[in-house]
Amino acid sequence: MTSTAAHPSSAEAVALADRIGELLACMRSAEAELGALLVEIEQRGVMELFGYRSAARLLEHLGDVPKPAAERLVRRARLLNPGRNLDGTPIPALAPAIGAAARAGRLSNPMIDVITGVLAEVPCEHRDSAEANLLTFAAEAGHKQVAALGARILAHLVPDGAEPDDTEPVIPPRELFLRRKRSGVWELNGRFDDETGTRASALLDALAERRSSDDGPDHRSLPQRYGDAFSDAMDLALNSPDLPMQAGERAHVMVAVSLQDLKSGVGKATLGDTGEMSAAEARVHACDAMIIPAVLGDKSEPLNLGRFRRLISAGLRRALFLRDRGCAFPGCHRPPRHCQGHHIRHWADGGPTDLGNLVLMCAHHHRLLHRSGWEVRIAADGLPEFLPPVFIDKRRKPRRNNLHEPLPFAA
């Protein structure tokens, strides 16, 4: 007699399988909706809404999602949902029909990745028909079979693959072009000999390493990291004691801002001769940067001309270096030479320039502190500690940076 204890009835198996299918559809639909929401947040401005650089970083904090998974989810969502360029012009979705099927819970992530990978290589004029064929086949086949169909489609539409670049590289002379556009964005391009390019690459590579700290892993693209590295290189060069004099002074930039705008952080400031920055950005730089603020009254009369190096003396700066040992933000590894002195209570609001009101911070975390819900204070033991925003930790438990080596004192 054959036992049936280990063999559920057909109806039972179908019911269980159906339930698994329902749950998978819910999970897939929810993830697709989450991706669409993150793309919308990117378009509205994740920096303006939350103070974070990217939607993936926000997701990582809010959902305790590992960095690779958060990046994959956002990257996948950009392909399935329409977006916008910086100038506001729309960016059509690569695979809108796949996006609709994903939101309905009908496609797994491997299936979505296979289809979008194929569509990215299909010529634009054939993309809609290829998407329809792949989506139809996906309803009755697994992602491996769909990948095989995609390979056949590409072999038919793009038989020779991408055209190889056989041109010989030409060593350019040293030329640099720097131009300011009406929007206030500066464009930089140039050509250099191999030696200069190699030295520039080594410098930027060192400054463009990914950051990791308690505000989340670094999801900047390589061009973004190089752009920030170039800005850091400018700060290091301007801080050099060997910098040539210009009109009898070391190189600096003057910012003119009204006292009311500087205090509120709302409004505009004049940067140099022709530039412009927000008053909030002026507050960031006014803490301790190579920018000297000229504070103006109601009739544009100068009320205060900030002193060079933003009121922090060389001795006080050394004390900051010794105490904080680098950027004090939790998890940041930046050394002191890459940091600025931040006034905990802003000097424009009457905050004193002393060790109890200063903290050493890199440019990235300095801006994050001004723009997000993070706060810093000096604890009872005289060391800085940071309170995260409520959307990261509702208890706002204080955090410290324990990455920097303490000074070696003899017992």
PDB file of C-alpha atoms in Angstrom, residues 156-261:
ATOM      1  CA  HIS A 156      19.535  40.018 -36.653  1.00  0.00           C
ATOM      2  CA  LEU A 157      19.325  43.773 -36.005  1.00  0.00           C
ATOM      3  CA  VAL A 158      22.962  44.482 -35.079  1.00  0.00           C
ATOM      4  CA  PRO A 159      24.917  41.690 -36.831  1.00  0.00           C
ATOM      5  CA  ASP A 160      28.332  43.387 -36.683  1.00  0.00           C
ATOM      6  CA  GLY A 161      28.088  44.825 -33.175  1.00  0.00           C
ATOM      7  CA  ALA A 162      29.457  48.245 -32.308  1.00  0.00           C
ATOM      8  CA  GLU A 163      31.944  49.721 -34.768  1.00  0.00           C
ATOM      9  CA  PRO A 164      35.480  49.492 -33.335  1.00  0.00           C
ATOM     10  CA  ASP A 165      37.535  52.637 -32.820  1.00  0.00           C
ATOM     11  CA  ASP A 166      40.770  52.179 -34.765  1.00  0.00           C
ATOM     12  CA  THR A 167      41.976  55.769 -34.529  1.00  0.00           C
ATOM     13  CA  GLU A 168      45.389  56.348 -33.010  1.00  0.00           C
ATOM     14  CA  PRO A 169      45.451  58.541 -29.901  1.00  0.00           C
ATOM     15  CA  VAL A 170      47.062  61.918 -30.453  1.00  0.00           C
ATOM     16  CA  ILE A 171      49.132  63.476 -27.688  1.00  0.00           C
ATOM     17  CA  PRO A 172      47.654  66.966 -27.260  1.00  0.00           C
ATOM     18  CA  PRO A 173      49.508  70.108 -26.161  1.00  0.00           C
ATOM     19  CA  ARG A 174      48.776  71.767 -22.820  1.00  0.00           C
ATOM     20  CA  GLU A 175      45.609  73.782 -23.321  1.00  0.00           C
ATOM     21  CA  LEU A 176      42.849  74.640 -20.857  1.00  0.00           C
ATOM     22  CA  PHE A 177      39.516  76.340 -21.498  1.00  0.00           C
ATOM     23  CA  LEU A 178      37.387  77.620 -18.603  1.00  0.00           C
ATOM     24  CA  ARG A 179      34.119  79.349 -19.444  1.00  0.00           C
ATOM     25  CA  ARG A 180      31.201  80.584 -17.349  1.00  0.00           C
ATOM     26  CA  LYS A 181      27.733  80.119 -18.856  1.00  0.00           C
ATOM     27  CA  ARG A 182      24.778  82.398 -18.192  1.00  0.00           C
ATOM     28  CA  SER A 183      23.272  79.772 -15.892  1.00  0.00           C
ATOM     29  CA  GLY A 184      26.260  80.124 -13.552  1.00  0.00           C
ATOM     30  CA  VAL A 185      27.654  76.701 -14.496  1.00  0.00           C
ATOM     31  CA  TRP A 186      31.312  76.661 -15.499  1.00  0.00           C
ATOM     32  CA  GLU A 187      32.552  74.450 -18.316  1.00  0.00           C
ATOM     33  CA  LEU A 188      36.109  73.115 -18.218  1.00  0.00           C
ATOM     34  CA  ASN A 189      37.907  71.272 -20.965  1.00  0.00           C
ATOM     35  CA  GLY A 190      41.452  70.987 -22.156  1.00  0.00           C
ATOM     36  CA  ARG A 191      44.230  68.882 -23.617  1.00  0.00           C
ATOM     37  CA  PHE A 192      47.456  67.872 -21.891  1.00  0.00           C
ATOM     38  CA  ASP A 193      50.622  65.962 -22.565  1.00  0.00           C
ATOM     39  CA  ASP A 194      50.970  62.473 -21.133  1.00  0.00           C
ATOM     40  CA  GLU A 195      53.041  63.539 -18.120  1.00  0.00           C
ATOM     41  CA  THR A 196      50.606  66.267 -17.033  1.00  0.00           C
ATOM     42  CA  GLY A 197      47.608  64.027 -17.591  1.00  0.00           C
ATOM     43  CA  THR A 198      49.170  61.241 -15.548  1.00  0.00           C
ATOM     44  CA  ARG A 199      49.892  63.569 -12.639  1.00  0.00           C
ATOM     45  CA  ALA A 200      46.375  65.038 -12.796  1.00  0.00           C
ATOM     46  CA  SER A 201      44.863  61.559 -12.888  1.00  0.00           C
ATOM     47  CA  ALA A 202      46.893  60.438  -9.868  1.00  0.00           C
ATOM     48  CA  LEU A 203      45.812  63.513  -7.888  1.00  0.00           C
ATOM     49  CA  LEU A 204      42.131  63.226  -8.796  1.00  0.00           C
ATOM     50  CA  ASP A 205      42.081  59.446  -8.232  1.00  0.00           C
ATOM     51  CA  ALA A 206      43.392  59.976  -4.695  1.00  0.00           C
ATOM     52  CA  LEU A 207      40.774  62.645  -3.946  1.00  0.00           C
ATOM     53  CA  ALA A 208      37.934  60.802  -5.720  1.00  0.00           C
ATOM     54  CA  GLU A 209      37.943  57.664  -3.578  1.00  0.00           C
ATOM     55  CA  ARG A 210      34.485  56.629  -2.455  1.00  0.00           C
ATOM     56  CA  ARG A 211      33.443  57.955   0.930  1.00  0.00           C
ATOM     57  CA  SER A 212      31.784  55.844   3.571  1.00  0.00           C
ATOM     58  CA  SER A 213      30.245  57.246   6.717  1.00  0.00           C
ATOM     59  CA  ASP A 214      27.077  57.195   8.781  1.00  0.00           C
ATOM     60  CA  ASP A 215      25.245  59.262   6.157  1.00  0.00           C
ATOM     61  CA  GLY A 216      25.411  56.165   3.947  1.00  0.00           C
ATOM     62  CA  PRO A 217      27.705  54.707   1.308  1.00  0.00           C
ATOM     63  CA  ASP A 218      28.938  56.825  -1.556  1.00  0.00           C
ATOM     64  CA  HIS A 219      26.756  56.398  -4.648  1.00  0.00           C
ATOM     65  CA  ARG A 220      28.305  59.194  -6.722  1.00  0.00           C
ATOM     66  CA  SER A 221      29.114  58.338 -10.313  1.00  0.00           C
ATOM     67  CA  LEU A 222      32.734  58.520 -11.449  1.00  0.00           C
ATOM     68  CA  PRO A 223      32.255  61.935 -13.150  1.00  0.00           C
ATOM     69  CA  GLN A 224      30.611  63.266  -9.969  1.00  0.00           C
ATOM     70  CA  ARG A 225      33.476  61.980  -7.831  1.00  0.00           C
ATOM     71  CA  TYR A 226      36.008  63.554 -10.196  1.00  0.00           C
ATOM     72  CA  GLY A 227      34.096  66.851 -10.099  1.00  0.00           C
ATOM     73  CA  ASP A 228      34.160  66.892  -6.296  1.00  0.00           C
ATOM     74  CA  ALA A 229      37.835  65.869  -6.362  1.00  0.00           C
ATOM     75  CA  PHE A 230      38.630  68.826  -8.623  1.00  0.00           C
ATOM     76  CA  SER A 231      36.895  71.151  -6.139  1.00  0.00           C
ATOM     77  CA  ASP A 232      38.910  69.613  -3.291  1.00  0.00           C
ATOM     78  CA  ALA A 233      42.118  70.057  -5.303  1.00  0.00           C
ATOM     79  CA  MET A 234      41.285  73.769  -5.661  1.00  0.00           C
ATOM     80  CA  ASP A 235      40.897  74.046  -1.882  1.00  0.00           C
ATOM     81  CA  LEU A 236      44.239  72.328  -1.312  1.00  0.00           C
ATOM     82  CA  ALA A 237      45.966  74.597  -3.832  1.00  0.00           C
ATOM     83  CA  LEU A 238      44.431  77.759  -2.339  1.00  0.00           C
ATOM     84  CA  ASN A 239      45.576  76.633   1.110  1.00  0.00           C
ATOM     85  CA  SER A 240      49.176  76.248  -0.065  1.00  0.00           C
ATOM     86  CA  PRO A 241      51.594  78.743   1.506  1.00  0.00           C
ATOM     87  CA  ASP A 242      53.531  78.768  -1.793  1.00  0.00           C
ATOM     88  CA  LEU A 243      50.589  80.105  -3.813  1.00  0.00           C
ATOM     89  CA  PRO A 244      51.713  83.184  -5.813  1.00  0.00           C
ATOM     90  CA  MET A 245      50.409  86.576  -4.728  1.00  0.00           C
ATOM     91  CA  GLN A 246      47.821  88.421  -6.824  1.00  0.00           C
ATOM     92  CA  ALA A 247      47.628  92.210  -6.503  1.00  0.00           C
ATOM     93  CA  GLY A 248      49.552  91.982  -3.250  1.00  0.00           C
ATOM     94  CA  GLU A 249      47.233  89.377  -1.706  1.00  0.00           C
ATOM     95  CA  ARG A 250      46.897  85.624  -1.703  1.00  0.00           C
ATOM     96  CA  ALA A 251      44.233  84.368  -4.105  1.00  0.00           C
ATOM     97  CA  HIS A 252      40.721  84.547  -2.687  1.00  0.00           C
ATOM     98  CA  VAL A 253      37.099  85.066  -3.725  1.00  0.00           C
ATOM     99  CA  MET A 254      34.862  87.819  -2.363  1.00  0.00           C
ATOM    100  CA  VAL A 255      31.145  87.207  -1.726  1.00  0.00           C
ATOM    101  CA  ALA A 256      28.732  90.097  -1.116  1.00  0.00           C
ATOM    102  CA  VAL A 257      25.558  89.218   0.803  1.00  0.00           C
ATOM    103  CA  SER A 258      23.032  91.157   2.858  1.00  0.00           C
ATOM    104  CA  LEU A 259      23.058  90.631   6.606  1.00  0.00           C
ATOM    105  CA  GLN A 260      19.384  89.551   6.569  1.00  0.00           C
ATOM    106  CA  ASP A 261      19.968  86.967   3.814  1.00  0.00           C
TER     107      ASP A 261
END
